[in-house]
Coordinates of C-alpha atoms in Angstrom, one line a residue:
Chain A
X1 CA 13.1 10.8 -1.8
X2 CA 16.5 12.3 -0.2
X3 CA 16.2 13.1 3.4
X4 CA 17.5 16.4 5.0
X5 CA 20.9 17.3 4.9
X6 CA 23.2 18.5 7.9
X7 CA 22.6 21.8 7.1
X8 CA 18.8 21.5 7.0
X9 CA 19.0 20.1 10.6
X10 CA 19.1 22.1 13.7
X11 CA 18.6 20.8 17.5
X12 CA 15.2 20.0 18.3
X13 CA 14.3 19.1 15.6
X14 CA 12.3 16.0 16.0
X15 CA 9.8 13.6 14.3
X16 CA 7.6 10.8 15.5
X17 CA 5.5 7.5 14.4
X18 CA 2.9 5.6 16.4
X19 CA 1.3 2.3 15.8
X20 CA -0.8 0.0 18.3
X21 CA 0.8 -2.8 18.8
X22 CA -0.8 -6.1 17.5
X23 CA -0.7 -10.0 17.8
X24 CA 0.3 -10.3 14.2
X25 CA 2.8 -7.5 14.4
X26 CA 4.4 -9.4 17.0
X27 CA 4.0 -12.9 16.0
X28 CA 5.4 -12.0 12.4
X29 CA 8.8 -10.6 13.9
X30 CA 8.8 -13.7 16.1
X31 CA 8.6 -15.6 12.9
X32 CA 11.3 -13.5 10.8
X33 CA 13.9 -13.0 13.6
X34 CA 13.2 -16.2 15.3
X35 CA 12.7 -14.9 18.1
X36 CA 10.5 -17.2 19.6
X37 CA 10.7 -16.7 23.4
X38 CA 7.8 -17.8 25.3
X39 CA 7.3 -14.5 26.5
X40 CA 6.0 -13.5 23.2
X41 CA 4.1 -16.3 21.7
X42 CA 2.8 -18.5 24.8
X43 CA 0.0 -16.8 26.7
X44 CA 0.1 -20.2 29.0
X45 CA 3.6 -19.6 30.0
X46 CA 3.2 -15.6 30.2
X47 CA 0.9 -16.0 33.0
X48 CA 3.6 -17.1 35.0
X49 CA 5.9 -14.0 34.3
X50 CA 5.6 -10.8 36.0
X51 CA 4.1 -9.2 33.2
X52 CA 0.7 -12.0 33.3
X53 CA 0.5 -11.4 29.3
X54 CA 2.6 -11.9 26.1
X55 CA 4.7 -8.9 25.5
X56 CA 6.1 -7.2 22.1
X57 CA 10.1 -7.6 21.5
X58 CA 11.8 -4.8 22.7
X59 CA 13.7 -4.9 19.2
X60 CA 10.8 -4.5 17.7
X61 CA 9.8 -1.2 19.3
X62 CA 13.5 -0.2 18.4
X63 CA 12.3 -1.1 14.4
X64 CA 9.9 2.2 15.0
X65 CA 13.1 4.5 16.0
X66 CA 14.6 3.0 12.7
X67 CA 11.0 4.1 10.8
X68 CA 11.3 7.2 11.7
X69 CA 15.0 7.7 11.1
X70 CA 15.0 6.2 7.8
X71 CA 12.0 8.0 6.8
X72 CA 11.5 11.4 8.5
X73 CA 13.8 12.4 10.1
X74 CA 16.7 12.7 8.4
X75 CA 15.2 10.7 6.1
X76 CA 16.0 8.5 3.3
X77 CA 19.8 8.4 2.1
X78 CA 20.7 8.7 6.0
X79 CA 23.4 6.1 7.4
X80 CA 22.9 4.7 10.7
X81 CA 26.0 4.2 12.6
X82 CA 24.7 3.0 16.2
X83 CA 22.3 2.8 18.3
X84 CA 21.7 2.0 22.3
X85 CA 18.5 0.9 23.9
X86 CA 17.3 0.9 27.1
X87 CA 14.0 -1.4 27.4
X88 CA 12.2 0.1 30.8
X89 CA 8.5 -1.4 30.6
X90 CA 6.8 -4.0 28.7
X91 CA 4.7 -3.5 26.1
X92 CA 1.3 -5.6 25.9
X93 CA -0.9 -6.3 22.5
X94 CA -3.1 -3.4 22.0
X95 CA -0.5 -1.0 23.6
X96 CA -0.4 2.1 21.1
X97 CA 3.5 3.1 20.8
X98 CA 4.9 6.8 20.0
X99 CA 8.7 6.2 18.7
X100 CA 10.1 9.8 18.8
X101 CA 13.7 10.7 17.9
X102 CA 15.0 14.9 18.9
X103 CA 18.4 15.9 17.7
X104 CA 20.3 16.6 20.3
X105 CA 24.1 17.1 18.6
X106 CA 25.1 18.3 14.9
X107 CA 29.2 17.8 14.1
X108 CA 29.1 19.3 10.9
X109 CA 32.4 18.4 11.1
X110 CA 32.2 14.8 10.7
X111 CA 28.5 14.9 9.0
X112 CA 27.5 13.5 11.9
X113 CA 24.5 14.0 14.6
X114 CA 22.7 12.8 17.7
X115 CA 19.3 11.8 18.2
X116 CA 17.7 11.5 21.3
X117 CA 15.4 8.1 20.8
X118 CA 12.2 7.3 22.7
X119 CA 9.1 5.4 23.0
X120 CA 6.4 6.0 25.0
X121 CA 2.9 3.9 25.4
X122 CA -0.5 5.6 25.1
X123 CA -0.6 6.5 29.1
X124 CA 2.6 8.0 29.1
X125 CA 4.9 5.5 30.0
X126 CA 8.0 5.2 28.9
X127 CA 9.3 2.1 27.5
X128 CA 12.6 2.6 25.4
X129 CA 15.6 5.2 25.6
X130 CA 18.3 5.5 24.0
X131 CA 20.4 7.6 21.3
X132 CA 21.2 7.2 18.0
X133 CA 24.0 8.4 15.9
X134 CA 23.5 8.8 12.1
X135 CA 25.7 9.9 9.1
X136 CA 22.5 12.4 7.5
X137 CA 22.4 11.9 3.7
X138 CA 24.9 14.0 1.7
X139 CA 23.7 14.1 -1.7
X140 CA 21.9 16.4 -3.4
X141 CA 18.4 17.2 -3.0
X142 CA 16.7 17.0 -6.6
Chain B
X1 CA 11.2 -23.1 28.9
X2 CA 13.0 -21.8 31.6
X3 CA 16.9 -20.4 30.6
X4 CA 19.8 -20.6 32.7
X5 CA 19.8 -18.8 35.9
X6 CA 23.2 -17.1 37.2
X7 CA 24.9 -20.0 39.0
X8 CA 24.3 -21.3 35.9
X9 CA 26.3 -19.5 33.6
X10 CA 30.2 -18.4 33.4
X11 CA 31.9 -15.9 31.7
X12 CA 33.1 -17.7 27.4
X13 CA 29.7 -18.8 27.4
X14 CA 28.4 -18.3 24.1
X15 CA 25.3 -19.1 21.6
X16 CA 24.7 -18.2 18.2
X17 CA 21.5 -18.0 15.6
X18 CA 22.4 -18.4 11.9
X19 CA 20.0 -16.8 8.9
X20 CA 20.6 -16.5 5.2
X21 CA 18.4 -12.9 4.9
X22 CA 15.6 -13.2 2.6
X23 CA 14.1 -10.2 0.0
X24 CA 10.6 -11.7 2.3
X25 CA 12.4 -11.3 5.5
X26 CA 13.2 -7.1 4.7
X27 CA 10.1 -7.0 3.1
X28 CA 8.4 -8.0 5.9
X29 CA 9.8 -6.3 8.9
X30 CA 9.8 -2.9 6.2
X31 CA 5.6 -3.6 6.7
X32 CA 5.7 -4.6 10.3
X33 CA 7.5 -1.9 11.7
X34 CA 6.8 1.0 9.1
X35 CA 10.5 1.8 7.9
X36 CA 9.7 1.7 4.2
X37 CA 13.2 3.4 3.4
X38 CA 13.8 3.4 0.2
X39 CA 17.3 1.7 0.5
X40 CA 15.7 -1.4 1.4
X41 CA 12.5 -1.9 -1.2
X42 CA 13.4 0.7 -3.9
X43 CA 15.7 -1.5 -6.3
X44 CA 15.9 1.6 -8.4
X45 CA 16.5 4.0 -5.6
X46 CA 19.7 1.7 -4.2
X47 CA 21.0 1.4 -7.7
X48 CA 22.0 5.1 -6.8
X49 CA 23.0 4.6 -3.2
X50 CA 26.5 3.5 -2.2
X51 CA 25.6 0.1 -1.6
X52 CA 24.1 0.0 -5.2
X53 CA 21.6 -3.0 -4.0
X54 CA 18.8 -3.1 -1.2
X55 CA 20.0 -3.7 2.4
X56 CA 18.6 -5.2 5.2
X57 CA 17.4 -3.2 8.4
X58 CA 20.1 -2.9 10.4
X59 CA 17.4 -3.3 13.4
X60 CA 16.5 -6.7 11.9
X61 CA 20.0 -7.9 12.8
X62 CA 19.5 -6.7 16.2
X63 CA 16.3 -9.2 15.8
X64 CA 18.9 -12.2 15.8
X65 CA 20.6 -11.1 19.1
X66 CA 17.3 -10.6 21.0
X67 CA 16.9 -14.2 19.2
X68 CA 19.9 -15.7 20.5
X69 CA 19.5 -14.4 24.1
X70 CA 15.6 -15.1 24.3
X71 CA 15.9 -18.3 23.3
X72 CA 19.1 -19.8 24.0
X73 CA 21.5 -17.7 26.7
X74 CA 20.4 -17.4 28.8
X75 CA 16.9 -18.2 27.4
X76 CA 13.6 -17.7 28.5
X77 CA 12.9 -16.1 31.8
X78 CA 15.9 -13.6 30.6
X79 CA 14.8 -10.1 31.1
X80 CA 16.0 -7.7 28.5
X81 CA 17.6 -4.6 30.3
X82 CA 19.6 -2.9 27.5
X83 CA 21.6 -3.0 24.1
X84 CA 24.1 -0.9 22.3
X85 CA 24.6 -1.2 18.9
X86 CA 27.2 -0.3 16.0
X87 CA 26.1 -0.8 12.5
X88 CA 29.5 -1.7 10.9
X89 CA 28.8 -3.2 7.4
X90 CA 25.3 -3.7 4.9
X91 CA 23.4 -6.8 4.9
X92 CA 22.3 -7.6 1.3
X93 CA 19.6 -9.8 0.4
X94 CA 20.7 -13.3 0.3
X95 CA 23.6 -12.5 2.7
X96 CA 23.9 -15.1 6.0
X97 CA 24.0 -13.9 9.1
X98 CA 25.2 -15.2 12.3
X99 CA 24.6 -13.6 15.4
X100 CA 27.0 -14.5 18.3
X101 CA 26.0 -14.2 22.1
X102 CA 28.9 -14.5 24.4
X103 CA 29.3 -14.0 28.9
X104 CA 31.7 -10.8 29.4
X105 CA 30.6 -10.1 32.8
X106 CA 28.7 -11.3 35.4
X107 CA 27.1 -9.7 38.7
X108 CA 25.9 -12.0 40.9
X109 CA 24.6 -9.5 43.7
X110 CA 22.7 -7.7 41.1
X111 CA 21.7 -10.6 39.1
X112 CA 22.6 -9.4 36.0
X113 CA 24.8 -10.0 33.2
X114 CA 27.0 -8.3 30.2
X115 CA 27.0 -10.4 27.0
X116 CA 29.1 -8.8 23.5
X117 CA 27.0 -9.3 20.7
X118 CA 27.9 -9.7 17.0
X119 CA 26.6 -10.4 14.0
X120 CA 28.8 -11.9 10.9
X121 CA 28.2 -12.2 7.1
X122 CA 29.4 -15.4 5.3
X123 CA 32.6 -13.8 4.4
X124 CA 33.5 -13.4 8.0
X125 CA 32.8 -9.4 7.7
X126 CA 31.2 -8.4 11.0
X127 CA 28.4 -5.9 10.4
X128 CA 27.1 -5.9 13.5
X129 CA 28.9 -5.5 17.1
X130 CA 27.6 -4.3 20.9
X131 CA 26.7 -5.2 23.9
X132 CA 23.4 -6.8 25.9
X133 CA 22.9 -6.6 29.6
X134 CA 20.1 -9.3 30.7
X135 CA 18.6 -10.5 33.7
X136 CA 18.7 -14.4 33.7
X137 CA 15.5 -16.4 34.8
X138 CA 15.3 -15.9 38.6
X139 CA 12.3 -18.9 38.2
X140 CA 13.4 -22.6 39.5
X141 CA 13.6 -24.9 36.9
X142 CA 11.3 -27.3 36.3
Chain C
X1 CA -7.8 -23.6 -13.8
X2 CA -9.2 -22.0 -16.8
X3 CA -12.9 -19.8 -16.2
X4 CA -15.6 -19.3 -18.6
X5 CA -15.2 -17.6 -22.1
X6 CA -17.8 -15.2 -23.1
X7 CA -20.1 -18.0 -24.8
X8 CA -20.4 -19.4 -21.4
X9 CA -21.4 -16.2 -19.9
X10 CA -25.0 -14.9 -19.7
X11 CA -26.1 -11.8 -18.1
X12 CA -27.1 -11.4 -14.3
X13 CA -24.4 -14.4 -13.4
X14 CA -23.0 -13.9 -10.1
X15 CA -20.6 -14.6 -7.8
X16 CA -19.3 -14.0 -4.0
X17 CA -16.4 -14.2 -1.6
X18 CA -16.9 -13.4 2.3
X19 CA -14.2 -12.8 4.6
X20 CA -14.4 -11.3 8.3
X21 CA -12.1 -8.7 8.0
X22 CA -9.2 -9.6 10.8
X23 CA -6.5 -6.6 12.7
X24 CA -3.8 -9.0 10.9
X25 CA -5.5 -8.7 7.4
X26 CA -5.4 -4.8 8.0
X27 CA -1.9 -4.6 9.5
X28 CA -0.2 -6.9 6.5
X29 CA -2.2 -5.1 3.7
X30 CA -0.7 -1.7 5.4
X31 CA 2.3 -3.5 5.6
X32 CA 3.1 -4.8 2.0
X33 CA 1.3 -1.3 0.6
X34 CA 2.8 1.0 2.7
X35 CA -0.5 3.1 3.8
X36 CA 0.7 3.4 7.4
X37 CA -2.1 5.9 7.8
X38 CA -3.0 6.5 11.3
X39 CA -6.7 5.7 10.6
X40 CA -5.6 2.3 10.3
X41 CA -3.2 1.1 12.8
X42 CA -3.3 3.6 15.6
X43 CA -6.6 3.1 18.4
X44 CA -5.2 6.5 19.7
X45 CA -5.8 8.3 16.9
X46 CA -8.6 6.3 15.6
X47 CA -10.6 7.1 18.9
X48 CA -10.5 11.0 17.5
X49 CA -11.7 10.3 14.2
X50 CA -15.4 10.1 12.9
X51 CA -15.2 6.6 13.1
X52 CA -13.8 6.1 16.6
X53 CA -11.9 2.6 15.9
X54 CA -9.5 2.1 13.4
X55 CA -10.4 1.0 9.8
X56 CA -9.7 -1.4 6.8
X57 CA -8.7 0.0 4.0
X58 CA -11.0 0.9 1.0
X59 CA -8.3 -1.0 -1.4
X60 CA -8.1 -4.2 0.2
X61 CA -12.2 -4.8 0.1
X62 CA -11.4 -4.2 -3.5
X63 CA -9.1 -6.7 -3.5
X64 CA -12.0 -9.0 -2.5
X65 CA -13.9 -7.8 -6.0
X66 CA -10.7 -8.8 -7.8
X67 CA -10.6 -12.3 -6.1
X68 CA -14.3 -13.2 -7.5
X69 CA -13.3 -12.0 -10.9
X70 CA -10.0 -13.8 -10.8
X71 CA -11.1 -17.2 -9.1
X72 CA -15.2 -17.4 -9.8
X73 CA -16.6 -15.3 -12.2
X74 CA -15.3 -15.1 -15.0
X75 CA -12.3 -17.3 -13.2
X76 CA -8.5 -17.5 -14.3
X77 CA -7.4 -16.3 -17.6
X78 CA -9.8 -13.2 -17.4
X79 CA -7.7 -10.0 -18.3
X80 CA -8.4 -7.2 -15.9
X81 CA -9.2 -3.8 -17.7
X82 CA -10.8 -1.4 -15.3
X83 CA -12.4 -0.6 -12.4
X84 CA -13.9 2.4 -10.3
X85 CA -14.9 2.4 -7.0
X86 CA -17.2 4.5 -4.6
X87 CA -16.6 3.9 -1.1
X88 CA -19.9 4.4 1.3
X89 CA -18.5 3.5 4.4
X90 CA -16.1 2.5 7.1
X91 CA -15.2 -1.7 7.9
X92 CA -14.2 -2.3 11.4
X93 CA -12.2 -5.0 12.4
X94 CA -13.9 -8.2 12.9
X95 CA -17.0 -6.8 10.5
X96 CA -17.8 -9.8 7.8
X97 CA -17.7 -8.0 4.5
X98 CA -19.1 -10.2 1.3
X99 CA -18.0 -9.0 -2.1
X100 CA -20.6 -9.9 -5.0
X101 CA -20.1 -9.4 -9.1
X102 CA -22.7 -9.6 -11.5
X103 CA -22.5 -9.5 -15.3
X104 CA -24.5 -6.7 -16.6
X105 CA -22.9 -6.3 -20.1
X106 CA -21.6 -8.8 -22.3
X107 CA -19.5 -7.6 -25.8
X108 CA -19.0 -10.6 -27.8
X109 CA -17.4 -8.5 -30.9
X110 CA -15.0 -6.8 -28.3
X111 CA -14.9 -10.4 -25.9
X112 CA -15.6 -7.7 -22.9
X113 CA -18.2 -8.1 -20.3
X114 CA -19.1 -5.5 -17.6
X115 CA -20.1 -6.5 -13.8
X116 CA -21.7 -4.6 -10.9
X117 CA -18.8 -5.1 -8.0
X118 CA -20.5 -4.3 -4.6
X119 CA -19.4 -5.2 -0.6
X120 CA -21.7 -5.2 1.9
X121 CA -21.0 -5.8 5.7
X122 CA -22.7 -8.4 7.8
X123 CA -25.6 -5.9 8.5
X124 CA -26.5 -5.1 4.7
X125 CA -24.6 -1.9 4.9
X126 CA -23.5 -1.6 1.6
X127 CA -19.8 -0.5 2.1
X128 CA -18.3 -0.1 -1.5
X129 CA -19.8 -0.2 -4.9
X130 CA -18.9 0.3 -8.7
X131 CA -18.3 -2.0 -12.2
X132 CA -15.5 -3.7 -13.2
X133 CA -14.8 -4.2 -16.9
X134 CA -12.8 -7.5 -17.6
X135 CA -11.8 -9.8 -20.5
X136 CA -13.0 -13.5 -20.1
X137 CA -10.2 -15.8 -21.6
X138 CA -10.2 -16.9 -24.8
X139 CA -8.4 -20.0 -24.4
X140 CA -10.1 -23.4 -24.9
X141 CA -10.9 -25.2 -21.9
X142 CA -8.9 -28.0 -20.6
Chain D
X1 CA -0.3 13.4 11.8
X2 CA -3.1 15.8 9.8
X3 CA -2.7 15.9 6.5
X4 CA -3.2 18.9 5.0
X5 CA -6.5 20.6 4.9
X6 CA -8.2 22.0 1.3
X7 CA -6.6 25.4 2.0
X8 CA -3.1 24.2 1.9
X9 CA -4.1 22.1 -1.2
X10 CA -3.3 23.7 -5.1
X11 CA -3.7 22.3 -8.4
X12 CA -0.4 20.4 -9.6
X13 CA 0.7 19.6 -6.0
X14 CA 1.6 15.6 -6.2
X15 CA 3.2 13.0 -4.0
X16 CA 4.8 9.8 -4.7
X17 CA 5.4 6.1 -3.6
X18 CA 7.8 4.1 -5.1
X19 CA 8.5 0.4 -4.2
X20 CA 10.2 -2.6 -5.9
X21 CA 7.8 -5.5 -6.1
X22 CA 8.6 -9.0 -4.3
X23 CA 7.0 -12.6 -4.8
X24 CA 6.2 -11.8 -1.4
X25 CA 4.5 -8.7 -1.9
X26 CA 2.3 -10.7 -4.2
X27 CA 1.4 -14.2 -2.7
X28 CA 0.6 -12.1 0.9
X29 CA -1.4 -9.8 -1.3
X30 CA -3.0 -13.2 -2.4
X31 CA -3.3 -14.5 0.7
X32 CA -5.2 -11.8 2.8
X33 CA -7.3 -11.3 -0.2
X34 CA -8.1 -15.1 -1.7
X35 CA -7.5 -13.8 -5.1
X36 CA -5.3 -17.3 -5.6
X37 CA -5.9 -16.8 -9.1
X38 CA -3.2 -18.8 -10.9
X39 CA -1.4 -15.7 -13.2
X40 CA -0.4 -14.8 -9.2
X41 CA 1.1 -17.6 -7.9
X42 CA 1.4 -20.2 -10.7
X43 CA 4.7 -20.2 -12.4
X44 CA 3.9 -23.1 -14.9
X45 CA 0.4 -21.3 -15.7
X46 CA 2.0 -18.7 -16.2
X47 CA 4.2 -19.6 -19.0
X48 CA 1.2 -20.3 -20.9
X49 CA -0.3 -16.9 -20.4
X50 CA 0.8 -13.9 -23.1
X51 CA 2.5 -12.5 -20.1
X52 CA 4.8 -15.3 -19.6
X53 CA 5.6 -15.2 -15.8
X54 CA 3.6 -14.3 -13.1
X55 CA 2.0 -10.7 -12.6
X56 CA 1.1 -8.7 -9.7
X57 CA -2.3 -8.0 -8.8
X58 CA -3.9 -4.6 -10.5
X59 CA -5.1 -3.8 -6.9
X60 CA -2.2 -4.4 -5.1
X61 CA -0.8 -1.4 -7.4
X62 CA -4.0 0.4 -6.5
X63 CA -3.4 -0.1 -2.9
X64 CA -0.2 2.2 -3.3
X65 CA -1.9 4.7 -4.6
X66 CA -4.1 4.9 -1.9
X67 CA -1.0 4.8 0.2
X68 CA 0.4 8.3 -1.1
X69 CA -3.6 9.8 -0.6
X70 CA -3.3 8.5 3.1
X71 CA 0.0 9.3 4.3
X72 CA 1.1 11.9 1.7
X73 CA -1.2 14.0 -0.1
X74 CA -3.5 15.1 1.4
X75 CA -2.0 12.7 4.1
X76 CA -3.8 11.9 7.1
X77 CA -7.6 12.3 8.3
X78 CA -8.3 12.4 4.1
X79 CA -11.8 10.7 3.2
X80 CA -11.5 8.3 0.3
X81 CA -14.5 8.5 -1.5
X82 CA -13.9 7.2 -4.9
X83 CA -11.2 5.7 -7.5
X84 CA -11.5 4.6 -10.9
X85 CA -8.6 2.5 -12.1
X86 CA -7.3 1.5 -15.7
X87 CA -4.9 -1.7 -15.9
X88 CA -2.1 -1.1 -19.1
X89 CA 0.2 -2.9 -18.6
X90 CA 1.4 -6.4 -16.3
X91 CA 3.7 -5.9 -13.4
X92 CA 6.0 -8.5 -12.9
X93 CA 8.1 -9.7 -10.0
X94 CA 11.4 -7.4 -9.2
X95 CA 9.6 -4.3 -11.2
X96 CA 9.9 -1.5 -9.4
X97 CA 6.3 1.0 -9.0
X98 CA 5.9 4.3 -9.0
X99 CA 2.4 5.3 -7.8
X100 CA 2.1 9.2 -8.2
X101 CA -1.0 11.3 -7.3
X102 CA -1.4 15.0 -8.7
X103 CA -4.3 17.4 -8.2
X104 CA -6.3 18.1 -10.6
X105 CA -9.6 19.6 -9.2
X106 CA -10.3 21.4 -6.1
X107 CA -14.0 22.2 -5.2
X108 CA -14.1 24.3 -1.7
X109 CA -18.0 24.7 -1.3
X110 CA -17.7 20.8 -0.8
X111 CA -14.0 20.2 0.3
X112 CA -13.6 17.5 -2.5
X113 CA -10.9 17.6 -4.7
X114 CA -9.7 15.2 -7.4
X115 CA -6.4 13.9 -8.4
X116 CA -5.2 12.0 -11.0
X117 CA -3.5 8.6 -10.6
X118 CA -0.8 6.9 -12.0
X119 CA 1.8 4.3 -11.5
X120 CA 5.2 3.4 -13.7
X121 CA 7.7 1.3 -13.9
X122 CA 11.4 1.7 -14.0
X123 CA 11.4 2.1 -18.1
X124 CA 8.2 4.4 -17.8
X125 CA 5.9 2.3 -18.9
X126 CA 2.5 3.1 -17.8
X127 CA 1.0 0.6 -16.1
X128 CA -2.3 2.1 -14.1
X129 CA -4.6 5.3 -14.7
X130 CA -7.0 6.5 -12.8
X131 CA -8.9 9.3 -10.9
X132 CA -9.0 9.9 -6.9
X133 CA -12.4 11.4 -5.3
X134 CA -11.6 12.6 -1.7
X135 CA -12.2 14.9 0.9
X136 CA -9.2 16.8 2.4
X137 CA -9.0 16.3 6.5
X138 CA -11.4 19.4 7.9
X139 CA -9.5 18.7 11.6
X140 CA -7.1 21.8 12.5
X141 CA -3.4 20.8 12.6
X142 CA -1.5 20.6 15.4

């Protein structure tokens, strides 16, 4: 249950998780965070947005980069220090999301590395970027 | 239902969302968004971790800003653009946490806003700090 | 709140719970579980399997089993000692699935009765079948 | 996301799933199932029972067992054909699981193979036995 250490990690390296998005996915993070914006939860008012339909949270799709941080990739025991998001397209119940994180810097140094954080839809688009920077796990594997 | 638009809004506005973290609340995002990490439903596994007790996601935290801006300031309408985030401190269950929204910048040509975001622990330790960047509602009021 | 004993139990008693099996029912059971497999919350990869759509899981229909022994037949107070399972095929979302027990043993030296545990879809496709072995409560009723 | 094939698979290889159980674990358990019976979600009940307090449901365990077949071992594309479970031993709230798989047959000529299946609590007791029937995914990786 220990994740990879910094010297099991090399650049490009990556992992991934997909899930389709659902009602209850979304409605059940609206319900935990409180994050009941219209946009999510109120079809009636979503036809009036540009996007015509109730979308996912963006922080939710950012919960997948976590998934596969904290349990591929490096793994469990990993810190995660920060994280920036860019939201670029909407995501609509039924969309199937790929989260996908690359390392793309190892400071041995400072125990520390990059990841290059993504998530695409099931057509190719591209609706999160970012990067994350995480402290891999130091102890032992057993 | 419709948030503030930019003439609206000036820069020391601020809005907050207040939560004491429940074991249901990790729980549940852990099954929503697939990040079963250990450190936050293995009570065995985080006796051994530095934080010797289950944490929350950090990503859940980020839940409360999205709350705080989709719902309050500048409320619905906002489009999400983009957030950074440093993970300072854990969350343990039972922990409160209150996440703070406040105006740093404003671009009126562009239509688009900066807000710092933070979240707090009952104990004043911040263990979450960044920054959003929105697009109020361009919609008229009704 | 207290089911029947073993003197109130007489071979070929039966029992049923029906549910239509819902994309939230599948997404929380993944959820509090942890079976993330792809075959049931990804369409993409679903679409590639031998089943095409994305399926319930073979454990919760045996949850519905274990509600008609714990609430109908024998009811509350029965003791749970064993069960096997043979799945024959796949639930979809939004398929009605009814699961049935029938006592086909009763022990009264060793107070243990036996029951034929089947599920069957909305088409009579019988979808999972096998025997549970239970203890009906011993204590008086109420 | 293939699991691995019955060539990759040896006799002894074993996964594991380990999770800390919640109240909420249990009354959603309860609630996509209907098995409402009292020992679940009764606390007064409860005390009256031998076990004292309320228990987790035998096939809520079951379902993480499933979960190390479908996302571990073999992992993904695996065909669950059968399971045979023994109850030992109650789980209460804030026990913490251990669900561990472990080959114990392989049969190529029908690319079956059969593992035993176990889960423990943090003092070792044993609280479920069982056997897994299934069929290794036949899909090449890639």
């Amino acid at each position: 249950m220990i994740g990879k250490s910094i010297n099991e990690l090399e650049i490009g390296n990556w992992a991934e998780f997909t899930k389709t998005i659902s009602e209850s996915d979304v409605y059940t993070f609206a319900g935990i965070t409180g994050d009941l914006n219209p946009a999510h939860i109120d079809k009636e008012y979503a036809k009036q947005t540009i996007f015509k339909e109730r979308i996912a949270h963006g922080i939710l799709l950012a919960g997948f980069i976590s998934t596969v941080i904290g349990t591929k990739l490096p793994g469990p025991g990993t810190i995660y220090m920060g994280q920036d998001l860019k939201f670029l397209a909407p995501v609509l119940f039924g969309d199937t999301v790929k989260a996908r994180v690359e390392i793309i810097e190892i400071d041995k140094v400072k125990n520390r590395i990059s990841l290059k954080t993504t998530c695409t839809k099931q057509d190719g688009t591209m609706v999160l970027t970012g990067t994350a920077l995480v402290l891999p796990p130091r102890m032992e594997k057993t």
